[in-house]
mmCIF file with all atom_site columns, C-alpha atoms in Angstrom:
data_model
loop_
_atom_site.group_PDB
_atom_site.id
_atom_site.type_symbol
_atom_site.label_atom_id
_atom_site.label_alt_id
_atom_site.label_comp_id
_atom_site.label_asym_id
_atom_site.label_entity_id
_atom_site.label_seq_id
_atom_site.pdbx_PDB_ins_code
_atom_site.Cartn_x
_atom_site.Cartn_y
_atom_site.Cartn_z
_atom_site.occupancy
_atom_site.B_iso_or_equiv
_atom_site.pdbx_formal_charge
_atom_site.auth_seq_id
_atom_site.auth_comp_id
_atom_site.auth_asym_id
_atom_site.auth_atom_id
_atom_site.pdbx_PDB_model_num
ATOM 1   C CA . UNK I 1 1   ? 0.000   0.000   0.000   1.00 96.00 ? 1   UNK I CA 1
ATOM 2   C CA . UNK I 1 2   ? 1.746   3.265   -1.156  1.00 97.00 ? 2   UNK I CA 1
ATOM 3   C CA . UNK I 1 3   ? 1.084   6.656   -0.173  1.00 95.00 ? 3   UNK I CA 1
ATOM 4   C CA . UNK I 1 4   ? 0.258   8.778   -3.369  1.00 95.00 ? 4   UNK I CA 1
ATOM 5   C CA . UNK I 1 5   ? -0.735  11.808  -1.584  1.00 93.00 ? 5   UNK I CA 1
ATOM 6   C CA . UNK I 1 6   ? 0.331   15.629  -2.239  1.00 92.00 ? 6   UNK I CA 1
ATOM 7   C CA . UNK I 1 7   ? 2.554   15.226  0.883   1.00 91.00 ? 7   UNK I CA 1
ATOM 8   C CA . UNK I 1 8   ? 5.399   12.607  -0.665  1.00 94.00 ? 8   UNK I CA 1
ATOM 9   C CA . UNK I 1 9   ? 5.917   14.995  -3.245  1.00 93.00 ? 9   UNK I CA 1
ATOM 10  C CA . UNK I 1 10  ? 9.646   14.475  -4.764  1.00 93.00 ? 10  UNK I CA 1
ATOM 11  C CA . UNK I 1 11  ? 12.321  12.780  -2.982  1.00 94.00 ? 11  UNK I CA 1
ATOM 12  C CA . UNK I 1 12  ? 9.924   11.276  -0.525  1.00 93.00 ? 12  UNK I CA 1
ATOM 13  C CA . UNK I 1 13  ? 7.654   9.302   -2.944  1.00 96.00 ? 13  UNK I CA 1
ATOM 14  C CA . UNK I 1 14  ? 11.001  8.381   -5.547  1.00 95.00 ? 14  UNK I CA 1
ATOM 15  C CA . UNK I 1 15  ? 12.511  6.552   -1.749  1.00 95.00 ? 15  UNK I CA 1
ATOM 16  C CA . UNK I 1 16  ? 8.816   4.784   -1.541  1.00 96.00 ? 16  UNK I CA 1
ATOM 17  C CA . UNK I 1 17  ? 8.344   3.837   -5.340  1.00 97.00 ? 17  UNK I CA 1
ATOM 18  C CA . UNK I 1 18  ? 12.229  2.279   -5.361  1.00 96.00 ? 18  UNK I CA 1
ATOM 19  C CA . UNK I 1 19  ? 11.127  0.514   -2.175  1.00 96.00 ? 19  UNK I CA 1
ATOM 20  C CA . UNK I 1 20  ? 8.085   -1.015  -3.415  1.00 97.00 ? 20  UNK I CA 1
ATOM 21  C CA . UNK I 1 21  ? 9.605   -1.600  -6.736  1.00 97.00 ? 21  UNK I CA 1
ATOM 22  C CA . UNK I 1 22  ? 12.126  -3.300  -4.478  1.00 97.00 ? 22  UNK I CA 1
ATOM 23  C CA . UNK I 1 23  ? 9.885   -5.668  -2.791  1.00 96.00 ? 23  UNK I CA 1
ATOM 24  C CA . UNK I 1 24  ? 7.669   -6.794  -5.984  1.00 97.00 ? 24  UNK I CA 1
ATOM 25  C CA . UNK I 1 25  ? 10.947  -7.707  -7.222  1.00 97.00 ? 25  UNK I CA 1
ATOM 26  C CA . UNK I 1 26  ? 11.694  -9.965  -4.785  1.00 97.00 ? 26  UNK I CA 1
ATOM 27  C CA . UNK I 1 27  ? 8.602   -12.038 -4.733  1.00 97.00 ? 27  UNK I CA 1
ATOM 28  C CA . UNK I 1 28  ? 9.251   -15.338 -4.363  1.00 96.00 ? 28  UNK I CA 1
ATOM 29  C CA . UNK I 1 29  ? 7.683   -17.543 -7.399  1.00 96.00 ? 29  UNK I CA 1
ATOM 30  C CA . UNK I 1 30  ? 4.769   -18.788 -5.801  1.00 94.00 ? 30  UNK I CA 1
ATOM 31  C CA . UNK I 1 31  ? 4.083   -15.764 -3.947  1.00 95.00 ? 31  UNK I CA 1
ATOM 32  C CA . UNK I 1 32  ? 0.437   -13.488 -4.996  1.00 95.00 ? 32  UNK I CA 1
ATOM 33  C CA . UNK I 1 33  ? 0.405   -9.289  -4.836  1.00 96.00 ? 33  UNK I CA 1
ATOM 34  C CA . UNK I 1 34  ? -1.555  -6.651  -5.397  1.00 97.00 ? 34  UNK I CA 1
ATOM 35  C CA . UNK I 1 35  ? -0.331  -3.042  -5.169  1.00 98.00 ? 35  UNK I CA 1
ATOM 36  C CA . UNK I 1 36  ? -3.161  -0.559  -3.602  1.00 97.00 ? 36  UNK I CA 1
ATOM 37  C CA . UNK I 1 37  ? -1.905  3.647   -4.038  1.00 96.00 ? 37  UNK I CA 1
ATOM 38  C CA . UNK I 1 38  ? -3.841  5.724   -2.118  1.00 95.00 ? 38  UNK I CA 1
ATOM 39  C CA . UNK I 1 39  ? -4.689  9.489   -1.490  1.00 93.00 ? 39  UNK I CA 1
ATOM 40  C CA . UNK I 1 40  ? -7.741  11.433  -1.445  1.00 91.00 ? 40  UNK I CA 1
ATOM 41  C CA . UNK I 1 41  ? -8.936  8.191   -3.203  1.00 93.00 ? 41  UNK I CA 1
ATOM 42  C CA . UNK I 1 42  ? -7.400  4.411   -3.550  1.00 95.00 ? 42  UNK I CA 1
ATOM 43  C CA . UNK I 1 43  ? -6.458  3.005   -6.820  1.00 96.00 ? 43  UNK I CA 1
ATOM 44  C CA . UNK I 1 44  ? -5.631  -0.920  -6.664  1.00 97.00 ? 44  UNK I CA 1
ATOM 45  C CA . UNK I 1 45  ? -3.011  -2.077  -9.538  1.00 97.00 ? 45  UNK I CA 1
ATOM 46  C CA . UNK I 1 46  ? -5.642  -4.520  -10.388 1.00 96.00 ? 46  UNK I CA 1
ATOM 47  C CA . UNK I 1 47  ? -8.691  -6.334  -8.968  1.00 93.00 ? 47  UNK I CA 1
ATOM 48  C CA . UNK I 1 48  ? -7.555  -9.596  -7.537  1.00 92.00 ? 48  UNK I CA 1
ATOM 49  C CA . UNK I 1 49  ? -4.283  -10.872 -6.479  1.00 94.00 ? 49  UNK I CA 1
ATOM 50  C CA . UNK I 1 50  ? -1.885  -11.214 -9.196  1.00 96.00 ? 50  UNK I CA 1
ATOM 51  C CA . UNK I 1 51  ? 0.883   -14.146 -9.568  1.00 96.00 ? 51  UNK I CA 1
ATOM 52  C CA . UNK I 1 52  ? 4.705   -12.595 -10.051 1.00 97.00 ? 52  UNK I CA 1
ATOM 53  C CA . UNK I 1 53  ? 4.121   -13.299 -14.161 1.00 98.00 ? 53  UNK I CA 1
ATOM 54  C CA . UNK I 1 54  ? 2.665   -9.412  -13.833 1.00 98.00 ? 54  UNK I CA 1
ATOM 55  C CA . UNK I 1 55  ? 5.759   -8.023  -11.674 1.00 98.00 ? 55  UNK I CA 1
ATOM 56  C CA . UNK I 1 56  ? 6.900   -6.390  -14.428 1.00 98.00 ? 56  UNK I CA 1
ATOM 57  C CA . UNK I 1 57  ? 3.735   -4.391  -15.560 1.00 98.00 ? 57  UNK I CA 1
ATOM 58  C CA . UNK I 1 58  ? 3.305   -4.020  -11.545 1.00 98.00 ? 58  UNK I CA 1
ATOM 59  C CA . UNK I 1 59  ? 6.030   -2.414  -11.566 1.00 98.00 ? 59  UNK I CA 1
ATOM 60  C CA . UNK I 1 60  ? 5.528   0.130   -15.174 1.00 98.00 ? 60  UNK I CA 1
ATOM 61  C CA . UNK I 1 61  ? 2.201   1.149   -13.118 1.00 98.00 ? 61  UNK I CA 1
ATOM 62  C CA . UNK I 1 62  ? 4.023   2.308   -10.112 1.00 98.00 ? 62  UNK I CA 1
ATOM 63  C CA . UNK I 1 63  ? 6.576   4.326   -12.043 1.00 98.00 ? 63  UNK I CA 1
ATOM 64  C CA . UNK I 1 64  ? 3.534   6.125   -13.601 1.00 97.00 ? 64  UNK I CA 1
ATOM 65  C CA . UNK I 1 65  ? 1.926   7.007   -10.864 1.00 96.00 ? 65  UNK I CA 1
ATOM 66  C CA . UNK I 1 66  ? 2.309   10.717  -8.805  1.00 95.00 ? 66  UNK I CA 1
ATOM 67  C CA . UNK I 1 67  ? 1.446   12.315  -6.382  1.00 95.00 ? 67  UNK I CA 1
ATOM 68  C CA . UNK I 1 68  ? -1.323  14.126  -5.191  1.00 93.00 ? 68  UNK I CA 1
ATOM 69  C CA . UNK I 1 69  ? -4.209  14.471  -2.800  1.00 92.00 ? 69  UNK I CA 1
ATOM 70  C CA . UNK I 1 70  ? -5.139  14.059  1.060   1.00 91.00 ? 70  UNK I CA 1
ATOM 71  C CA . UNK I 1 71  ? -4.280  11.072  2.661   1.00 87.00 ? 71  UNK I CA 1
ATOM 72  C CA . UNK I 1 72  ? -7.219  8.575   3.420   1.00 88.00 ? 72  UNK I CA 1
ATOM 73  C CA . UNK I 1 73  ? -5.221  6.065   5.265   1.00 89.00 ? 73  UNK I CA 1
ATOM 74  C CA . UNK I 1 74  ? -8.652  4.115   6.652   1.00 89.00 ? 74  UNK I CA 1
ATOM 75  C CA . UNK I 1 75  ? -9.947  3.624   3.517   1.00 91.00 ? 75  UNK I CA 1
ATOM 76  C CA . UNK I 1 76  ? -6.634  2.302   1.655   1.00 93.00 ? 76  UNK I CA 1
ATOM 77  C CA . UNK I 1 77  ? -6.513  0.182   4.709   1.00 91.00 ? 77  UNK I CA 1
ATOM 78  C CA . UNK I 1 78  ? -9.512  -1.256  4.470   1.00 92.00 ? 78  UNK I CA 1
ATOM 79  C CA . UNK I 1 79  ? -9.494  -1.657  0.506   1.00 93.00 ? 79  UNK I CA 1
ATOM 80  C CA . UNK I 1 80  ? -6.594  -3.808  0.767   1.00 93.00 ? 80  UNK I CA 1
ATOM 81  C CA . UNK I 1 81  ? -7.279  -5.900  2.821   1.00 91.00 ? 81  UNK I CA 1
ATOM 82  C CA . UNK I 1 82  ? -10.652 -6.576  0.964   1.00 91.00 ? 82  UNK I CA 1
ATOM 83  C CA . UNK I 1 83  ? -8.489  -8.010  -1.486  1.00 90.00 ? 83  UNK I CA 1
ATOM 84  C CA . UNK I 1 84  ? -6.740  -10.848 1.111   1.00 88.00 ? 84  UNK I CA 1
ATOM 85  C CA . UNK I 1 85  ? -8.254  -14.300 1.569   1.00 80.00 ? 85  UNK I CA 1
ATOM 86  C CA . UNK I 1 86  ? -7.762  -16.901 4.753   1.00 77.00 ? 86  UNK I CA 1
ATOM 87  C CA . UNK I 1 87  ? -6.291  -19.530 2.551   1.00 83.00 ? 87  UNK I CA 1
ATOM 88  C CA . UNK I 1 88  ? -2.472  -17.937 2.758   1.00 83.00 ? 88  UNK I CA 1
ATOM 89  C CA . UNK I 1 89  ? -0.477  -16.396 5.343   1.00 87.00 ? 89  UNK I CA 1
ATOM 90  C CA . UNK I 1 90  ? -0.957  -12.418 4.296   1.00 88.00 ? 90  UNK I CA 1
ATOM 91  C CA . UNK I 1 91  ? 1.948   -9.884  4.644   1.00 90.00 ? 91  UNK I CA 1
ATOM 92  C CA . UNK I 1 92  ? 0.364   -6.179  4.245   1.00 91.00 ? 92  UNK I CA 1
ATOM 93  C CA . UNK I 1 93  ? 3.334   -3.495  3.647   1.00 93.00 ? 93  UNK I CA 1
ATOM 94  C CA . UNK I 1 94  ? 2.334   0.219   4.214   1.00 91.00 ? 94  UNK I CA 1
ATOM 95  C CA . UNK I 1 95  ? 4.539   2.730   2.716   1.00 94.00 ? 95  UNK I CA 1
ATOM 96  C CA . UNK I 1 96  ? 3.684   6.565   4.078   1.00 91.00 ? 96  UNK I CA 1
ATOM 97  C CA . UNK I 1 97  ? 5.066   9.186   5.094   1.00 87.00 ? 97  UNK I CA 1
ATOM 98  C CA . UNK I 1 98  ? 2.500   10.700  8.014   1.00 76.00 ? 98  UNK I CA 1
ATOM 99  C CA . UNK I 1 99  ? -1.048  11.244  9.516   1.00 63.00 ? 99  UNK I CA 1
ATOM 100 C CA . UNK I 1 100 ? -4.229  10.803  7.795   1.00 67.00 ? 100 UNK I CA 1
ATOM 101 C CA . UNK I 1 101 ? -5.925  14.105  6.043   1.00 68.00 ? 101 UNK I CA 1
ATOM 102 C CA . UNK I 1 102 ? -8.828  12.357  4.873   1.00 66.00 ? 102 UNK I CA 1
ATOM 103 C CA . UNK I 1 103 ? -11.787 10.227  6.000   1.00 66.00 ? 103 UNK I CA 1
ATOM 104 C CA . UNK I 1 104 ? -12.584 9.514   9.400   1.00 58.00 ? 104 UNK I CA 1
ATOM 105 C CA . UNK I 1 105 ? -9.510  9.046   11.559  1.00 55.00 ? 105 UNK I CA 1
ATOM 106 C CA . UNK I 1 106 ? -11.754 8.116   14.301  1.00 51.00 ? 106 UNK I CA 1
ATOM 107 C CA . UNK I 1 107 ? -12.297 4.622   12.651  1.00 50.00 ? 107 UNK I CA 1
ATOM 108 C CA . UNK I 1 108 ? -8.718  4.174   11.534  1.00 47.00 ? 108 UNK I CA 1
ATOM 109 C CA . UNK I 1 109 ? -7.452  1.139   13.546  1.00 48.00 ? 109 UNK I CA 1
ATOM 110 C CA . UNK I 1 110 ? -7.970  -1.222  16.817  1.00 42.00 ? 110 UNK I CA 1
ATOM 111 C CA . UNK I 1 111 ? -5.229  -2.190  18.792  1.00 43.00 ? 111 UNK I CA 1
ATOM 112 C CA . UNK I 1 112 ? -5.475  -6.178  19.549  1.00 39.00 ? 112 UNK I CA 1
ATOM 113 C CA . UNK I 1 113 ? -2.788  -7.787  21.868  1.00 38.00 ? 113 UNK I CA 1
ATOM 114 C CA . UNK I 1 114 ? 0.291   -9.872  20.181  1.00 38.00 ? 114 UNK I CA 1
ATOM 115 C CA . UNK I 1 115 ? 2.958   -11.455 21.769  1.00 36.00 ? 115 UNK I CA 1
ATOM 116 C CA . UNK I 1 116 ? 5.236   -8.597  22.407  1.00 38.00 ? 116 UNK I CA 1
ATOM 117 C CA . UNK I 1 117 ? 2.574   -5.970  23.076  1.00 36.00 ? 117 UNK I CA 1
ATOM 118 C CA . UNK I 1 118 ? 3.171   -5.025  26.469  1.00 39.00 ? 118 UNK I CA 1
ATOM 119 C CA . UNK I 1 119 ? 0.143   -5.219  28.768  1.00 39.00 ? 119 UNK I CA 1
ATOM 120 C CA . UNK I 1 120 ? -1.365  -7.712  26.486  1.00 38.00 ? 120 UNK I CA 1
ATOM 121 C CA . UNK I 1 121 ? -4.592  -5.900  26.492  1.00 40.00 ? 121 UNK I CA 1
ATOM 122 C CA . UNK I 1 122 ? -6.657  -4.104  23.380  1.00 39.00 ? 122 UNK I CA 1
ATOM 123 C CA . UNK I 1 123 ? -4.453  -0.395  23.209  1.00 39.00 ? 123 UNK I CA 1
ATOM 124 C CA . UNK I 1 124 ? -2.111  -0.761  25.853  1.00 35.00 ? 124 UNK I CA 1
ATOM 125 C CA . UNK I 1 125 ? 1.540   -0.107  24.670  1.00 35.00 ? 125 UNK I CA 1
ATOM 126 C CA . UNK I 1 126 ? 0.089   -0.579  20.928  1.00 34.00 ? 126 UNK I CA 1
ATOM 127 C CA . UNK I 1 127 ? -0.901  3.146   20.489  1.00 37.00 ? 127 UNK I CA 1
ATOM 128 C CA . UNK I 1 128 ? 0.677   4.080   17.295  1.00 39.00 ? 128 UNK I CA 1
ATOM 129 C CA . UNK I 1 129 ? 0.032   1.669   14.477  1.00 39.00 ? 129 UNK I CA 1
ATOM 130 C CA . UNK I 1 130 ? 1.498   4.410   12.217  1.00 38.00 ? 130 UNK I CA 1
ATOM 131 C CA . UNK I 1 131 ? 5.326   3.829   13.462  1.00 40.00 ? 131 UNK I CA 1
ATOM 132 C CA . UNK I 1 132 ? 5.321   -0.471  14.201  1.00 40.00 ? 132 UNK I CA 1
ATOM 133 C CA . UNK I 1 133 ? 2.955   -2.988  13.875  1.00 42.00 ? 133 UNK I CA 1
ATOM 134 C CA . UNK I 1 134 ? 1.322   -5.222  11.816  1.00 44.00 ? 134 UNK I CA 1
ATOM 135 C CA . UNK I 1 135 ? -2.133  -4.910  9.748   1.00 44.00 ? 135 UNK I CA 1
ATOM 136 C CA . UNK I 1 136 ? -4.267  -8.184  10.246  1.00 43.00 ? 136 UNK I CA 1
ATOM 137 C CA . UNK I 1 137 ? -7.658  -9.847  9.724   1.00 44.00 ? 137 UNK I CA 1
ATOM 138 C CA . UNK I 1 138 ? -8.119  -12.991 12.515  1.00 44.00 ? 138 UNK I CA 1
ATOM 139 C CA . UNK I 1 139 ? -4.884  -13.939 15.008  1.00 42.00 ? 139 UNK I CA 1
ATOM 140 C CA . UNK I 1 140 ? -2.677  -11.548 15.485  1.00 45.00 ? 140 UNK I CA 1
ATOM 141 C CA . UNK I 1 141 ? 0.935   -12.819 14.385  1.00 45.00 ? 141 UNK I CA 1
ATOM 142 C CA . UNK I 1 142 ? 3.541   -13.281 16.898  1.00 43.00 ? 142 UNK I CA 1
ATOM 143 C CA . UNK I 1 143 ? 6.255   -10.539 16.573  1.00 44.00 ? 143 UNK I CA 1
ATOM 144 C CA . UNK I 1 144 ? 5.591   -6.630  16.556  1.00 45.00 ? 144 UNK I CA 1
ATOM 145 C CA . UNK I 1 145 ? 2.468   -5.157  17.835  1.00 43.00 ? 145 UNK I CA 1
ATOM 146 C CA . UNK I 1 146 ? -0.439  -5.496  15.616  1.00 45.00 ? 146 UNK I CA 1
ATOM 147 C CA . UNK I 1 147 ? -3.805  -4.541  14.419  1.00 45.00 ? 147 UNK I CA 1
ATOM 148 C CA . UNK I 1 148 ? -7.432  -5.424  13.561  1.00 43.00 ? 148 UNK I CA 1
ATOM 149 C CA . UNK I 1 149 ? -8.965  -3.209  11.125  1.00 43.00 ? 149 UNK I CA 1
ATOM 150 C CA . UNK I 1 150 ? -12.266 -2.777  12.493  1.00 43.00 ? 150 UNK I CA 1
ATOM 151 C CA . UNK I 1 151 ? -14.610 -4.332  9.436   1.00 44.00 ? 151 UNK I CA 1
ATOM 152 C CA . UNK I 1 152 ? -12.585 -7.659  9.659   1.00 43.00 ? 152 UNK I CA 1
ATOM 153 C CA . UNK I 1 153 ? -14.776 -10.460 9.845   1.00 37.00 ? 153 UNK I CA 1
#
């Protein structure tokens, strides 16, 4: 999930296109992606998961993208993971650069307890999703704090 908004203007978005660009490129074979860009709205490189045969247009579309926009970090949020299922481990990598501008940052995420939150309770020592943390839908993972979005099922 990249950042596409107004605010990664230059440097900032060139770092977090090479990144991503990075990262498609070293799918493994049997690995699935999607890439979701986000800003006042949320474009999704296509509508499914894709197998690493489309890396290479993956990556022509994120070269030819700019930015622009607020930043709607819910919504991108929430529109990617739409596109996950429970039959394979999921890995969701948010690249951004800040706070959300746009939609309604009172829904943005709830903490839920992992392994090395400390506490072990819902928001305790897991109060900035923006800096660690992992997005997920069902068990957390074991490892840095995580998150439920809050339409997971």
């Amino acid at each position: 999930v990249l950042d596409q908004s107004g605010s990664m203007e230059g440097e900032k978005y060139r770092q977090a296109q090479d990144a991503l660009v990075y990262i498609l490129e070293k799918l493994n074979p049997e690995d699935h992606f999607n890439v979701v860009t986000f800003s006042t709205g949320v474009r999704t490189f296509d509508r499914g998961m894709n197998t690493t045969d489309r890396v290479p247009e993956a990556v022509e579309w994120v070269r030819a993208s700019a930015p622009m926009g607020s930043t709607d970090i819910n919504r991108a949020l929430l529109d990617a993971l739409s596109l996950t299922n429970n039959e394979r481990p999921t890995f969701l990598i948010f690249l951004t650069d800040g706070l959300p501008t746009e939609g309604d940052p009172a829904a943005q995420l709830v903490p839920v307890p992992s392994a090395t939150t400390p506490g072990g309770q819902d928001g305790q020592g897991a109060d900035d999703y923006r800096k660690h943390g992992a997005l997920h839908c069902g068990n957390p993972p074991i490892g840095p704090p995580s998150f439920r979005a809050p339409s997971c099922r």
